[in-house]
Amino acid sequence: VLQDPRSAMDPVFTMETQFEEVVASRTGKRGGKEALEEIYSLLRSTGIASPEERCRQYPHEWSRGMLQRAQLVMAFACRPEVLILDEVTSMLDPTITLQILDTIRRYRRERDCGIILITHDLAVACEICDRVAVMREGRIVETGGTRDIFESPAHPYTRLLISGALGCTC
């Protein structure tokens, strides 16, 4: 799931067409009432109201937060064992960020899915991660349990990052 949800959508197709394509990639069949009901259910679970109506719209008619949820739904519809999330909450307001994180946590719990979260937002990492790998200049400088990393950082760069993350508590 990418940072910029607009870049993941094709502007010339309705959202329904794009959802159908994702389901078809998993099942080998296009469309069908059962597939759409699954999509509508996933959309509702992420907080998208009136999914039947919304799916007839084009990506430009959806807000950034709605498109980020659509990306999550597309990923969830593929039923992955591991979900890679790249800066999924950047450029979202705090309320939407919390809703997105809640959706991810709920999916992880319900589907027993692994999550790899790429983020610069330490508060987000604290909120959702069990383990953290701190990177500097493309290299991992420290790894460990989230609480261990935030309470007792060993590497100077990790300490520097955490000291700059005001209000971040695990």
Short mmCIF file of the C-alpha atoms (twelve columns), coordinates in Angstrom:
data_MODEL
# 
_entry.id   MODEL 
# 
loop_
_atom_site.group_PDB 
_atom_site.id 
_atom_site.type_symbol 
_atom_site.label_atom_id 
_atom_site.label_alt_id 
_atom_site.label_comp_id 
_atom_site.label_asym_id 
_atom_site.label_seq_id 
_atom_site.Cartn_x 
_atom_site.Cartn_y 
_atom_site.Cartn_z 
_atom_site.pdbx_PDB_model_num 
ATOM 1   C CA . VAL A 1   0.000   0.000   0.000   1 
ATOM 2   C CA . LEU A 2   1.614   3.209   -1.211  1 
ATOM 3   C CA . GLN A 3   2.007   6.638   0.389   1 
ATOM 4   C CA . ASP A 4   0.148   8.445   -2.404  1 
ATOM 5   C CA . PRO A 5   -3.156  6.661   -2.974  1 
ATOM 6   C CA . ARG A 6   -3.962  8.709   -6.092  1 
ATOM 7   C CA . SER A 7   -0.952  7.218   -7.880  1 
ATOM 8   C CA . ALA A 8   -2.377  3.729   -7.288  1 
ATOM 9   C CA . MET A 9   -5.676  4.520   -9.032  1 
ATOM 10  C CA . ASP A 10  -6.453  4.771   -12.726 1 
ATOM 11  C CA . PRO A 11  -8.360  8.029   -13.304 1 
ATOM 12  C CA . VAL A 12  -10.311 6.723   -16.327 1 
ATOM 13  C CA . PHE A 13  -12.000 3.809   -14.543 1 
ATOM 14  C CA . THR A 14  -14.635 3.833   -11.833 1 
ATOM 15  C CA . MET A 15  -13.623 2.597   -8.428  1 
ATOM 16  C CA . GLU A 16  -15.866 -0.449  -8.934  1 
ATOM 17  C CA . THR A 17  -13.950 -1.430  -12.079 1 
ATOM 18  C CA . GLN A 18  -10.672 -1.117  -10.184 1 
ATOM 19  C CA . PHE A 19  -11.940 -3.194  -7.269  1 
ATOM 20  C CA . GLU A 20  -13.254 -5.840  -9.680  1 
ATOM 21  C CA . GLU A 21  -9.830  -6.071  -11.305 1 
ATOM 22  C CA . VAL A 22  -8.189  -6.752  -7.962  1 
ATOM 23  C CA . VAL A 23  -10.705 -9.478  -7.115  1 
ATOM 24  C CA . ALA A 24  -10.275 -10.961 -10.601 1 
ATOM 25  C CA . SER A 25  -6.512  -11.145 -10.069 1 
ATOM 26  C CA . ARG A 26  -7.141  -13.292 -6.992  1 
ATOM 27  C CA . THR A 27  -10.053 -15.421 -8.204  1 
ATOM 28  C CA . GLY A 28  -9.583  -15.487 -11.973 1 
ATOM 29  C CA . LYS A 29  -13.169 -14.255 -12.431 1 
ATOM 30  C CA . ARG A 30  -14.336 -10.728 -13.206 1 
ATOM 31  C CA . GLY A 31  -17.196 -9.167  -11.360 1 
ATOM 32  C CA . GLY A 32  -20.054 -11.070 -9.917  1 
ATOM 33  C CA . LYS A 33  -22.362 -10.203 -7.077  1 
ATOM 34  C CA . GLU A 34  -20.374 -12.182 -4.502  1 
ATOM 35  C CA . ALA A 35  -17.127 -10.375 -5.328  1 
ATOM 36  C CA . LEU A 36  -18.804 -6.968  -5.146  1 
ATOM 37  C CA . GLU A 37  -20.440 -7.822  -1.830  1 
ATOM 38  C CA . GLU A 38  -17.003 -8.683  -0.450  1 
ATOM 39  C CA . ILE A 39  -15.670 -5.308  -1.641  1 
ATOM 40  C CA . TYR A 40  -18.677 -3.431  -0.230  1 
ATOM 41  C CA . SER A 41  -18.237 -5.200  3.105   1 
ATOM 42  C CA . LEU A 42  -14.513 -4.356  3.220   1 
ATOM 43  C CA . LEU A 43  -15.272 -0.728  2.321   1 
ATOM 44  C CA . ARG A 44  -17.870 -0.488  5.092   1 
ATOM 45  C CA . SER A 45  -15.362 -1.979  7.558   1 
ATOM 46  C CA . THR A 46  -12.933 0.837   6.719   1 
ATOM 47  C CA . GLY A 47  -15.542 3.539   7.275   1 
ATOM 48  C CA . ILE A 48  -16.654 4.190   3.680   1 
ATOM 49  C CA . ALA A 49  -20.385 4.946   3.781   1 
ATOM 50  C CA . SER A 50  -22.679 3.982   0.872   1 
ATOM 51  C CA . PRO A 51  -20.064 1.824   -0.886  1 
ATOM 52  C CA . GLU A 52  -22.469 0.827   -3.683  1 
ATOM 53  C CA . GLU A 53  -22.866 4.481   -4.631  1 
ATOM 54  C CA . ARG A 54  -19.223 5.384   -4.024  1 
ATOM 55  C CA . CYS A 55  -18.009 2.567   -6.274  1 
ATOM 56  C CA . ARG A 56  -19.742 4.165   -9.256  1 
ATOM 57  C CA . GLN A 57  -17.531 7.219   -8.799  1 
ATOM 58  C CA . TYR A 58  -14.076 7.937   -10.195 1 
ATOM 59  C CA . PRO A 59  -10.934 8.358   -8.066  1 
ATOM 60  C CA . HIS A 60  -10.991 12.162  -8.351  1 
ATOM 61  C CA . GLU A 61  -14.353 12.118  -6.559  1 
ATOM 62  C CA . TRP A 62  -12.821 10.455  -3.487  1 
ATOM 63  C CA . SER A 63  -10.827 12.245  -0.786  1 
ATOM 64  C CA . ARG A 64  -7.220  11.273  -0.032  1 
ATOM 65  C CA . GLY A 65  -8.338  9.428   3.118   1 
ATOM 66  C CA . MET A 66  -11.000 7.521   1.183   1 
ATOM 67  C CA . LEU A 67  -8.463  6.561   -1.489  1 
ATOM 68  C CA . GLN A 68  -6.052  5.345   1.192   1 
ATOM 69  C CA . ARG A 69  -8.854  3.153   2.544   1 
ATOM 70  C CA . ALA A 70  -9.561  1.959   -1.007  1 
ATOM 71  C CA . GLN A 71  -5.913  0.914   -1.339  1 
ATOM 72  C CA . LEU A 72  -6.206  -1.009  1.918   1 
ATOM 73  C CA . VAL A 73  -9.381  -2.695  0.693   1 
ATOM 74  C CA . MET A 74  -7.633  -3.698  -2.539  1 
ATOM 75  C CA . ALA A 75  -4.759  -5.150  -0.526  1 
ATOM 76  C CA . PHE A 76  -7.116  -6.903  1.913   1 
ATOM 77  C CA . ALA A 77  -9.133  -8.361  -0.987  1 
ATOM 78  C CA . CYS A 78  -5.971  -10.167 -2.134  1 
ATOM 79  C CA . ARG A 79  -5.808  -11.870 1.277   1 
ATOM 80  C CA . PRO A 80  -2.061  -11.471 1.733   1 
ATOM 81  C CA . GLU A 81  -0.030  -13.261 4.377   1 
ATOM 82  C CA . VAL A 82  2.157   -10.152 4.680   1 
ATOM 83  C CA . LEU A 83  1.036   -6.604  3.941   1 
ATOM 84  C CA . ILE A 84  3.644   -3.924  3.147   1 
ATOM 85  C CA . LEU A 85  2.541   -0.410  4.063   1 
ATOM 86  C CA . ASP A 86  4.700   2.474   2.854   1 
ATOM 87  C CA . GLU A 87  4.002   5.748   4.697   1 
ATOM 88  C CA . VAL A 88  0.253   5.043   4.617   1 
ATOM 89  C CA . THR A 89  -0.626  7.786   7.092   1 
ATOM 90  C CA . SER A 90  1.534   10.625  5.816   1 
ATOM 91  C CA . MET A 91  -0.392  13.681  4.622   1 
ATOM 92  C CA . LEU A 92  -3.568  12.517  6.401   1 
ATOM 93  C CA . ASP A 93  -5.163  14.450  9.217   1 
ATOM 94  C CA . PRO A 94  -4.827  12.943  12.718  1 
ATOM 95  C CA . THR A 95  -8.416  11.673  12.872  1 
ATOM 96  C CA . ILE A 96  -8.116  9.803   9.567   1 
ATOM 97  C CA . THR A 97  -4.670  8.513   10.616  1 
ATOM 98  C CA . LEU A 98  -6.176  6.935   13.734  1 
ATOM 99  C CA . GLN A 99  -8.984  5.380   11.686  1 
ATOM 100 C CA . ILE A 100 -6.502  3.949   9.170   1 
ATOM 101 C CA . LEU A 101 -4.350  2.503   11.971  1 
ATOM 102 C CA . ASP A 102 -7.426  1.000   13.633  1 
ATOM 103 C CA . THR A 103 -8.406  -0.602  10.308  1 
ATOM 104 C CA . ILE A 104 -4.924  -2.082  9.881   1 
ATOM 105 C CA . ARG A 105 -4.852  -3.426  13.457  1 
ATOM 106 C CA . ARG A 106 -8.306  -4.970  13.060  1 
ATOM 107 C CA . TYR A 107 -7.354  -6.629  9.760   1 
ATOM 108 C CA . ARG A 108 -4.102  -7.965  11.230  1 
ATOM 109 C CA . ARG A 109 -5.992  -9.449  14.184  1 
ATOM 110 C CA . GLU A 110 -8.841  -10.945 12.107  1 
ATOM 111 C CA . ARG A 111 -6.653  -12.407 9.341   1 
ATOM 112 C CA . ASP A 112 -3.464  -13.138 11.297  1 
ATOM 113 C CA . CYS A 113 -1.576  -11.153 8.689   1 
ATOM 114 C CA . GLY A 114 1.991   -9.922  9.038   1 
ATOM 115 C CA . ILE A 115 2.532   -6.198  8.591   1 
ATOM 116 C CA . ILE A 116 5.681   -4.434  7.428   1 
ATOM 117 C CA . LEU A 117 5.255   -0.729  8.089   1 
ATOM 118 C CA . ILE A 118 7.655   1.749   6.519   1 
ATOM 119 C CA . THR A 119 7.347   5.102   8.279   1 
ATOM 120 C CA . HIS A 120 9.231   8.100   9.549   1 
ATOM 121 C CA . ASP A 121 6.451   8.764   12.078  1 
ATOM 122 C CA . LEU A 122 7.620   7.305   15.381  1 
ATOM 123 C CA . ALA A 123 4.185   7.741   16.959  1 
ATOM 124 C CA . VAL A 124 2.682   5.565   14.225  1 
ATOM 125 C CA . ALA A 125 5.416   2.952   14.713  1 
ATOM 126 C CA . CYS A 126 4.724   2.997   18.457  1 
ATOM 127 C CA . GLU A 127 1.020   2.597   17.852  1 
ATOM 128 C CA . ILE A 128 1.077   -0.391  15.516  1 
ATOM 129 C CA . CYS A 129 4.431   -2.207  15.563  1 
ATOM 130 C CA . ASP A 130 5.560   -5.125  17.724  1 
ATOM 131 C CA . ARG A 131 9.149   -4.804  16.498  1 
ATOM 132 C CA . VAL A 132 11.099  -1.877  15.060  1 
ATOM 133 C CA . ALA A 133 14.119  -1.609  12.796  1 
ATOM 134 C CA . VAL A 134 15.717  1.843   12.794  1 
ATOM 135 C CA . MET A 135 17.455  2.736   9.554   1 
ATOM 136 C CA . ARG A 136 20.019  5.395   8.773   1 
ATOM 137 C CA . GLU A 137 21.343  6.018   5.285   1 
ATOM 138 C CA . GLY A 138 19.779  2.778   4.034   1 
ATOM 139 C CA . ARG A 139 21.258  0.567   6.754   1 
ATOM 140 C CA . ILE A 140 19.637  -0.927  9.828   1 
ATOM 141 C CA . VAL A 141 21.328  0.501   12.907  1 
ATOM 142 C CA . GLU A 142 19.116  -1.039  15.589  1 
ATOM 143 C CA . THR A 143 16.328  -3.588  15.896  1 
ATOM 144 C CA . GLY A 144 14.222  -4.821  18.756  1 
ATOM 145 C CA . GLY A 145 10.854  -4.873  20.425  1 
ATOM 146 C CA . THR A 146 9.030   -1.564  20.108  1 
ATOM 147 C CA . ARG A 147 8.951   -0.882  23.842  1 
ATOM 148 C CA . ASP A 148 12.652  -1.822  24.198  1 
ATOM 149 C CA . ILE A 149 13.697  0.470   21.364  1 
ATOM 150 C CA . PHE A 150 11.683  3.421   22.666  1 
ATOM 151 C CA . GLU A 151 12.517  2.966   26.350  1 
ATOM 152 C CA . SER A 152 16.197  1.999   26.026  1 
ATOM 153 C CA . PRO A 153 17.597  2.913   22.621  1 
ATOM 154 C CA . ALA A 154 21.141  1.588   22.177  1 
ATOM 155 C CA . HIS A 155 22.265  3.403   19.043  1 
ATOM 156 C CA . PRO A 156 23.035  7.158   19.139  1 
ATOM 157 C CA . TYR A 157 20.932  7.764   16.015  1 
ATOM 158 C CA . THR A 158 17.936  6.011   17.580  1 
ATOM 159 C CA . ARG A 159 18.333  8.150   20.710  1 
ATOM 160 C CA . LEU A 160 18.458  11.251  18.524  1 
ATOM 161 C CA . LEU A 161 15.272  10.261  16.683  1 
ATOM 162 C CA . ILE A 162 13.391  9.495   19.862  1 
ATOM 163 C CA . SER A 163 14.505  12.721  21.548  1 
ATOM 164 C CA . GLY A 164 13.022  14.619  18.595  1 
ATOM 165 C CA . ALA A 165 9.706   12.755  18.751  1 
ATOM 166 C CA . LEU A 166 7.943   14.968  21.260  1 
ATOM 167 C CA . GLY A 167 4.938   13.358  22.864  1 
ATOM 168 C CA . CYS A 168 5.718   9.900   21.493  1 
ATOM 169 C CA . THR A 169 5.169   7.322   24.195  1 
ATOM 170 C CA . CYS A 170 4.787   3.595   23.793  1 
# 
